[in-house]
Coordinates of C-alpha atoms and ligand atoms in Angstrom, one line a residue:
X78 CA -71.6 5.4 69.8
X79 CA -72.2 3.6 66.2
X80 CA -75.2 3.1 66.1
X81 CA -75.6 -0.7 65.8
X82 CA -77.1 -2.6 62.5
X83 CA -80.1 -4.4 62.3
X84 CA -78.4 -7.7 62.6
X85 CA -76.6 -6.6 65.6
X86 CA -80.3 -6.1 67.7
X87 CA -81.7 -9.3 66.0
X88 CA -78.2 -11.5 67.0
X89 CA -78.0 -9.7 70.8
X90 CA -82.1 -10.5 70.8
X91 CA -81.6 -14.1 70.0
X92 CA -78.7 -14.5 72.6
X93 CA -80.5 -12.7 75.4
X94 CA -83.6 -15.1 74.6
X95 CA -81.9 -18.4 73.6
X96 CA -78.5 -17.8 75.4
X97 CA -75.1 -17.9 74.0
X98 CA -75.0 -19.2 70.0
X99 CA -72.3 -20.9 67.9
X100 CA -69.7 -19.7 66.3
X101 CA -71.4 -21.2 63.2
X102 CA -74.6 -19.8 63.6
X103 CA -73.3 -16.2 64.3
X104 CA -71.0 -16.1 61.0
X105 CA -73.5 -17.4 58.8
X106 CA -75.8 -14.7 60.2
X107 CA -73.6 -11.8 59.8
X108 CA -72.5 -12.6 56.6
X109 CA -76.0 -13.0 55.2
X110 CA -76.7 -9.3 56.1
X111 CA -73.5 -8.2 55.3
X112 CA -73.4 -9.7 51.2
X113 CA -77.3 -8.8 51.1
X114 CA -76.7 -5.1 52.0
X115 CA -73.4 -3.8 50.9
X116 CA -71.2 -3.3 47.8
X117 CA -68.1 -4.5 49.4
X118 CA -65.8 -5.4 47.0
X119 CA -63.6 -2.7 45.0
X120 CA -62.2 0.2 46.0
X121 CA -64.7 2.0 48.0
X122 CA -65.6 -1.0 49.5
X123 CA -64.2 -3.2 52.4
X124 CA -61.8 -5.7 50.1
X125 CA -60.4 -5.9 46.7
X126 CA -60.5 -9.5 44.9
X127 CA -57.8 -11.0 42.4
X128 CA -60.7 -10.3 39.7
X129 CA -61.2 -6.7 40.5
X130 CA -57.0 -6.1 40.5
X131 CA -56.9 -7.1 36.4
X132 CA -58.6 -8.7 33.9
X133 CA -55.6 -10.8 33.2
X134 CA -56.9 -13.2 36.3
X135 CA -60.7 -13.7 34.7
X136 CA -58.5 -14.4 31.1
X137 CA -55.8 -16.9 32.5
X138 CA -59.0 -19.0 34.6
X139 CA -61.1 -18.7 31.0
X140 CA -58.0 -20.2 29.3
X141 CA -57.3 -22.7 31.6
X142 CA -61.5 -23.9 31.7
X143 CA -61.5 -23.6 28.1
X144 CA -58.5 -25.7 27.4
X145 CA -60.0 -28.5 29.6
X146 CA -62.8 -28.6 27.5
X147 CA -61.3 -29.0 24.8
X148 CA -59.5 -31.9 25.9
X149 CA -62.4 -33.3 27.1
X150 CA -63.9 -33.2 23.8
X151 CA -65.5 -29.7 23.0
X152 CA -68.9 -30.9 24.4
X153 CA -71.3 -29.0 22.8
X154 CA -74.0 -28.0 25.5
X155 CA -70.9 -27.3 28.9
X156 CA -72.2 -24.8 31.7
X157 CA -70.4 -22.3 33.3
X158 CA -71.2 -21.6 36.6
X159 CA -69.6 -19.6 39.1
X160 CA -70.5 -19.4 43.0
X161 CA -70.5 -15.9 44.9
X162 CA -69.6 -14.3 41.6
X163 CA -69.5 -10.9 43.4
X164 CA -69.8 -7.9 40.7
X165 CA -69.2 -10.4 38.1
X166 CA -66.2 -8.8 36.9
X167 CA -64.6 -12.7 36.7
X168 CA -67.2 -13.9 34.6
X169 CA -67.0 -11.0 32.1
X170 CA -63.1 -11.7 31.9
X171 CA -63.5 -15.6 31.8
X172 CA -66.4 -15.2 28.9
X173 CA -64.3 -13.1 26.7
X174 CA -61.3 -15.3 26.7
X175 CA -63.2 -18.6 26.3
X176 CA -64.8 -17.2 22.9
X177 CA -61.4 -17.0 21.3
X178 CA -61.1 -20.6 22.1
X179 CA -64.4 -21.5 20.5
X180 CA -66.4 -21.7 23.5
X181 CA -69.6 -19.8 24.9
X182 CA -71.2 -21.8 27.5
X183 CA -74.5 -20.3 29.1
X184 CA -73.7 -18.7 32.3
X185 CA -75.2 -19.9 36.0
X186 CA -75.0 -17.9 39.2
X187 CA -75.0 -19.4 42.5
X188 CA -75.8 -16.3 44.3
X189 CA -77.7 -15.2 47.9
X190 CA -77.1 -11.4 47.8
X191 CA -80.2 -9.7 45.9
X192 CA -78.0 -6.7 45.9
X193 CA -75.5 -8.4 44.1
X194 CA -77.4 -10.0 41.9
X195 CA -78.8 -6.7 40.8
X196 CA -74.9 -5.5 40.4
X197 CA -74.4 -9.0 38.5
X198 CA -77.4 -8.3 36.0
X199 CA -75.7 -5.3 34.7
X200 CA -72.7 -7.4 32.7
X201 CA -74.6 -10.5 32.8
X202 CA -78.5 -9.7 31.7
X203 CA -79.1 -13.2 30.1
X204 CA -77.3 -15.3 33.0
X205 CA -79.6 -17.6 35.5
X206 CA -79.3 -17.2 39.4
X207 CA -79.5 -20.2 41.9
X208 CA -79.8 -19.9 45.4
X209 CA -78.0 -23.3 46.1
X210 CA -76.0 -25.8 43.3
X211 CA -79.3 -27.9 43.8
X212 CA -80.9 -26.0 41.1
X213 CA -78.1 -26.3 38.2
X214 CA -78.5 -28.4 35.6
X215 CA -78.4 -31.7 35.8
X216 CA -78.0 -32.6 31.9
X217 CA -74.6 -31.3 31.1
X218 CA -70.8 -30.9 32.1
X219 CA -70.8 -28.1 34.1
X220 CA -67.1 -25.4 34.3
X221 CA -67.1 -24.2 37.9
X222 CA -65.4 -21.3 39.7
X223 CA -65.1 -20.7 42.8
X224 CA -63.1 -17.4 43.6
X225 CA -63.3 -16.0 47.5
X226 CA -66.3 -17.7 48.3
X227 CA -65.5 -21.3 50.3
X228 CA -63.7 -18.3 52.9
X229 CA -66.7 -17.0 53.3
X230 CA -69.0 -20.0 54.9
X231 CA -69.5 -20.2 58.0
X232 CA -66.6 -22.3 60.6
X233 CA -67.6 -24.3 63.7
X234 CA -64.9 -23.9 66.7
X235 CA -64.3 -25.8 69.7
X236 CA -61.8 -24.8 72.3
X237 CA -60.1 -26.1 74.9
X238 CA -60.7 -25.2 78.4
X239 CA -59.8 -26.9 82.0
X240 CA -62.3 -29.0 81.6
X241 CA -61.6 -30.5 77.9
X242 CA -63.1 -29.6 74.3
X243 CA -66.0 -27.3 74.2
X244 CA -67.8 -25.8 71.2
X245 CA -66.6 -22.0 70.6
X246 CA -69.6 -19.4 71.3
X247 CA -70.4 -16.4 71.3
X248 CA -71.9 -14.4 73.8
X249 CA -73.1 -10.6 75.4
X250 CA -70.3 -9.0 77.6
X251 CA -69.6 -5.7 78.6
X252 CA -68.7 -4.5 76.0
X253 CA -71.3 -6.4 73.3
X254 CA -70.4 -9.9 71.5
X255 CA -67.8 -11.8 72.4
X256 CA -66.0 -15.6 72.2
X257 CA -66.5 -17.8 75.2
X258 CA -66.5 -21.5 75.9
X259 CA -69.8 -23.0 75.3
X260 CA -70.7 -26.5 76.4
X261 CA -68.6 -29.8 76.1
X262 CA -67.8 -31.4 72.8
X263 CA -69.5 -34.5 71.9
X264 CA -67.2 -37.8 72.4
X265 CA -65.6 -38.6 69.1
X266 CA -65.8 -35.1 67.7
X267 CA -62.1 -34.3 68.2
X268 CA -59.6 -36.5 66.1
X269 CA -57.4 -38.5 68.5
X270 CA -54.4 -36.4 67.8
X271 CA -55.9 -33.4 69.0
X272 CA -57.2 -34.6 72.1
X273 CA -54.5 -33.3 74.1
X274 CA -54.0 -29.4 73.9
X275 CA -53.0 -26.4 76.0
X276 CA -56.2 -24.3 77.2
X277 CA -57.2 -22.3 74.7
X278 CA -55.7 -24.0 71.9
X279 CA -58.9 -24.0 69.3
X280 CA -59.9 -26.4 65.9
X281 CA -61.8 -24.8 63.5
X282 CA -63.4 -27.0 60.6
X283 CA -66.1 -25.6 58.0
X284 CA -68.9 -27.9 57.4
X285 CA -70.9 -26.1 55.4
X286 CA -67.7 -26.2 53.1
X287 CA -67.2 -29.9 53.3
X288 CA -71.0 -30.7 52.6
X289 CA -71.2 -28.2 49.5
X290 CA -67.9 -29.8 48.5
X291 CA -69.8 -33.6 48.4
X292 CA -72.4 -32.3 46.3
X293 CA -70.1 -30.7 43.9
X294 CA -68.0 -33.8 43.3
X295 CA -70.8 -35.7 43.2
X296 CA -72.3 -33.3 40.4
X297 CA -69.0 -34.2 38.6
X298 CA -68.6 -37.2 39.1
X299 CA -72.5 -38.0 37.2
X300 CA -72.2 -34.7 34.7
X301 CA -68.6 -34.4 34.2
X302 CA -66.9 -31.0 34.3
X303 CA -64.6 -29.5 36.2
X304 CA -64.4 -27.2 39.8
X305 CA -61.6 -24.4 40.1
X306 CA -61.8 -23.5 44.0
X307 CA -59.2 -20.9 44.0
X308 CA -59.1 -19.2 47.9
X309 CA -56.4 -18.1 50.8
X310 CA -55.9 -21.0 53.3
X311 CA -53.9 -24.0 53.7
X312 CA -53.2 -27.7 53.4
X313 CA -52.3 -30.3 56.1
X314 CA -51.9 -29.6 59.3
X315 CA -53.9 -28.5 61.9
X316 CA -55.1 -25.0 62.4
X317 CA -56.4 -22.7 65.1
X318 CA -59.0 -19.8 64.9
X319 CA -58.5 -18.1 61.2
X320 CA -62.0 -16.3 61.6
X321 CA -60.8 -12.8 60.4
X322 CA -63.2 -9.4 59.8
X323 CA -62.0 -7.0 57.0
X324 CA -63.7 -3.3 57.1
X325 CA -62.7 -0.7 54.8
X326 CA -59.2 -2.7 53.8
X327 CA -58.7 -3.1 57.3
X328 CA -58.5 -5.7 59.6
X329 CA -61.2 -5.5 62.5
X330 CA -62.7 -7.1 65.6
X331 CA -64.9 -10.2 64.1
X332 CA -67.1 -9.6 66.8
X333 CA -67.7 -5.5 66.8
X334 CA -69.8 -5.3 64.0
X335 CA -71.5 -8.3 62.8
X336 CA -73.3 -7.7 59.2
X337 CA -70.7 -4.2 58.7
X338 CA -67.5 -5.9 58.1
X339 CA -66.7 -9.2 56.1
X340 CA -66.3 -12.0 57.9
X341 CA -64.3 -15.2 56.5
X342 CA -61.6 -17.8 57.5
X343 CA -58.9 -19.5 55.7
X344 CA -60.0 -22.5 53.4
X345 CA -58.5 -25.9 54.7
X346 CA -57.9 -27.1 51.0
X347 CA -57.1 -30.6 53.0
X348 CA -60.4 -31.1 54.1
X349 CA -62.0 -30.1 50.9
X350 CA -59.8 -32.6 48.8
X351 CA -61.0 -35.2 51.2
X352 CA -64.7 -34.5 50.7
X353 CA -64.2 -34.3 46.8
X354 CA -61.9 -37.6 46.6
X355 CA -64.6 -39.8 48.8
X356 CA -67.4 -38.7 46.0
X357 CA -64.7 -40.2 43.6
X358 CA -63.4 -37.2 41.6
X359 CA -59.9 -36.9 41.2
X360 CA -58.2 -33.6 43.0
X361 CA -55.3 -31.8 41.8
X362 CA -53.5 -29.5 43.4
X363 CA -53.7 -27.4 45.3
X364 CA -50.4 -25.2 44.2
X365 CA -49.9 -21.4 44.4
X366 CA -52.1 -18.9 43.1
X367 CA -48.2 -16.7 41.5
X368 CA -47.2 -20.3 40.5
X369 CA -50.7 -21.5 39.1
X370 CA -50.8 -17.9 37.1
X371 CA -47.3 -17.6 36.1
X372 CA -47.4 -21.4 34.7
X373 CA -50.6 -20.4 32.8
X374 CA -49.2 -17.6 30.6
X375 CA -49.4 -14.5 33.2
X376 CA -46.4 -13.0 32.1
X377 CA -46.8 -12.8 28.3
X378 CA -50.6 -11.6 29.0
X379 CA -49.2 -9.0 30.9
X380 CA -46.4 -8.0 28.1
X381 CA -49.1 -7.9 25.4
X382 CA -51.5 -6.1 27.5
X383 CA -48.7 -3.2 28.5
X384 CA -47.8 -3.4 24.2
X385 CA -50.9 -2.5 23.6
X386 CA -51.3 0.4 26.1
X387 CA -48.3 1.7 27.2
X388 CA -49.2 3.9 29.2
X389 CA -51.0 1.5 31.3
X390 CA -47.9 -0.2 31.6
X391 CA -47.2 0.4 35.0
X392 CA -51.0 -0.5 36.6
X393 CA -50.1 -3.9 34.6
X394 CA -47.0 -4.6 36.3
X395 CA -48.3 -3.1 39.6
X396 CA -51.0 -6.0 39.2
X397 CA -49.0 -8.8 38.3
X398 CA -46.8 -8.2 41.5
X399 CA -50.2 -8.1 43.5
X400 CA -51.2 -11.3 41.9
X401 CA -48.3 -13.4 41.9
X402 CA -46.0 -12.0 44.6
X403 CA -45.4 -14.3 47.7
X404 CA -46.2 -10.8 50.1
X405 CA -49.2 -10.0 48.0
X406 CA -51.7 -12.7 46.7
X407 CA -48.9 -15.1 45.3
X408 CA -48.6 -17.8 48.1
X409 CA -51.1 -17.9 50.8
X410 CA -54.1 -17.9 47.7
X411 CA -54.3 -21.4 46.1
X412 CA -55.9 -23.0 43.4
X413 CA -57.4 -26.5 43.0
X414 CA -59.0 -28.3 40.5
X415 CA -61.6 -30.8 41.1
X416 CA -62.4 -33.3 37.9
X417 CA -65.4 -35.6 36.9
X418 CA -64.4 -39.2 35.7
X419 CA -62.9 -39.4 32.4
X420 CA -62.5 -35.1 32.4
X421 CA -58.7 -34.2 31.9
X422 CA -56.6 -32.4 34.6
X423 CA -56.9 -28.8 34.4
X424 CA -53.5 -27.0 32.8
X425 CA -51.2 -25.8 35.8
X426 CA -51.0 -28.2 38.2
Ligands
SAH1302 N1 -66.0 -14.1 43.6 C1 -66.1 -12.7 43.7 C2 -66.7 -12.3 45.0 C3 -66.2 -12.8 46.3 S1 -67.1 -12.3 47.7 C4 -64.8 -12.1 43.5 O1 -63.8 -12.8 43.4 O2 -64.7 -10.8 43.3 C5 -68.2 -13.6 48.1 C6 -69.3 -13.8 47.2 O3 -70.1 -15.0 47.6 C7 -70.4 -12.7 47.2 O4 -70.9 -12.6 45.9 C8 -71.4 -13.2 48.2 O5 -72.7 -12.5 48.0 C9 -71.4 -14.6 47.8 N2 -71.9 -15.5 48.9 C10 -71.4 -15.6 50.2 N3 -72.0 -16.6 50.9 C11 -72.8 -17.2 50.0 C12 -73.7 -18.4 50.1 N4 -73.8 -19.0 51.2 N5 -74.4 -18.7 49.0 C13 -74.3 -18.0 47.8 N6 -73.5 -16.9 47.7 C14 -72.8 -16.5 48.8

């Protein structure tokens, strides 16, 4: 029997004392333990990210934050900051293309993981860390990235039962955690063309996304700058349960081992363009990660790249297939770009 992690006891303790707990609350739990005590990303880890398959990803996102700048003016004293920048691989990438285009911002990273940060701190020694956005600077234009990290907050469920809406839980069966109705939905808390659905059906929405969002556009909106949330998810429509656990490049139970395998859900882009368009910044996008790439330059990076090193000419097409094709990365990843008043769109859209 594996023997179970520390978060496991502490979640099954919590349930036996305080009874079945959210959805939300079980996520956000897991995940913290999981990002604070493994090295995930990358090959020996659980899951490989778009930054960690080439460098061409960090360059084309440099180039496309650097170019916005510019059009905004070159102003002098711009931020970059990047949430859940992971081994900072993108940041290394993005940096080294922005100096060719005159630019070399000082570098903020929203980060919880202390392992991470530690990982972080060996490519980026001079950079500042930030629990929360609450802490960045507040003087300047800031150039933010998001890249895999709105999948990774935590979603609220409700599902439907016999007996109408109630919130998504989780609780101790046999066989250790798993989902079960929890107690009726609040009136008003399922939109009116919802109401009516088969048991079982479920809505998922991320709040923690949607709040974070606000105070980025709102950032924006006073600072200027500009917000590249680049993800997997969707926009429009409605959508059942996306929660999905990844261990070892595989997918797994999100319930058998909470804090052991990564735990995310797809990005509802539609939501998030709502919550940056009421803070009034204007919303592009989103479009396809292949399409967003390809627009961008992808393919001459990638025949200058395989020039220069012929022999890694392979890995570099092998990469740009990963990136760009509609089975790989290509299609269900998107990118959009949040502006301040009076900042240009982003290039790509
Ligand atoms: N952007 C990186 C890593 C993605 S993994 C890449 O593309 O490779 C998600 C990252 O977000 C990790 O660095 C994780 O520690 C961080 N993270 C997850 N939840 C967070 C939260 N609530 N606050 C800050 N960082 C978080």
């Amino acid at each position: 029997m594996p023997v179970p992690s520390d978060i496991s006891r502490e979640l099954a303790q919590l349930i036996e004392e305080e009874g079945a707990i959210s959805i939300e609350r079980f996520m956000g739990a897991a995940n913290k333990h999981y990002y604070a005590t493994r090295d995930a990303i990358g090959a020996a880890g659980d899951f490989i990210t778009a930054p960690e398959v080439s460098q061409m990803f960090g360059e084309i996102v440099g180039l496309a934050l650097a170019d916005t700048w510019q059009r905004a003016g070159r102003p002098a004293n711009a931020a970059l900051v990047e949430l859940g920048p992971g081994r900072g691989t993108l940041a290394d990438d993005m940096l080294r293309a922005m100096k060719v285009a005159g630019l070399e911002p000082p570098l903020h990273f929203v980060e919880t993981s202390p392992l991470l940060r530690d990982k972080q701190a060996e490519l980026h020694p001079h950079a500042t860390w930030h629990d929360t956005i609450q802490t960045l600077p507040t003087d300047r234009p800031l150039l933010i990235v998001a890249n895999e990290f709105f999948d990774a907050l935590p979603v609220h469920q409700l599902v439907m039962t016999f007996s109408g809406w109630r919130e998504r839980v989780v609780r101790l069966g046999m066989d250790g955690f798993e989902p079960a109705p929890g107690e009726p939905t609040k009136y008003g808390e399922v939109p009116m063309h919802l109401r009516r659905a088969d048991p079982g059906g479920i809505i998922e929405s991320c709040p923690a996304a949607r709040k974070l969002m606000r105070a980025i556009a709102r950032r924006l909106h006073d600072q200027g700058g500009v917000l590249l949330v680049i993800d997997y998810g969707h926009y429009g429509g409605a959508h059942g349960d996306t929660l999905q656990a990844v261990h070892a490049h595989a997918y797994a139970d999100p319930f058998a081992r909470p804090g052991a395998s990564d735990l995310t859900a797809h990005v509802d882009f539609s939501a998030l363009a709502g919550s940056a368009r009421a803070a009034g910044t204007h919303v592009a996008g989103p479009v396809e990660q292949g399409q967003w790439l390809v627009s961008l330059g992808l393919s001459d990076r990638a025949a200058i790249l395989s020039r220069n090193a012929p022999r890694r000419a392979e890995e570099i097409s092998e990469a740009y297939h990963r990136l760009t094709h509609p089975d790989e990365m290509g299609q269900l990843f998107k990118v959009m770009a949040v502006t301040g008043r009076s900042w240009p769109k982003p290039g790509g859209f």
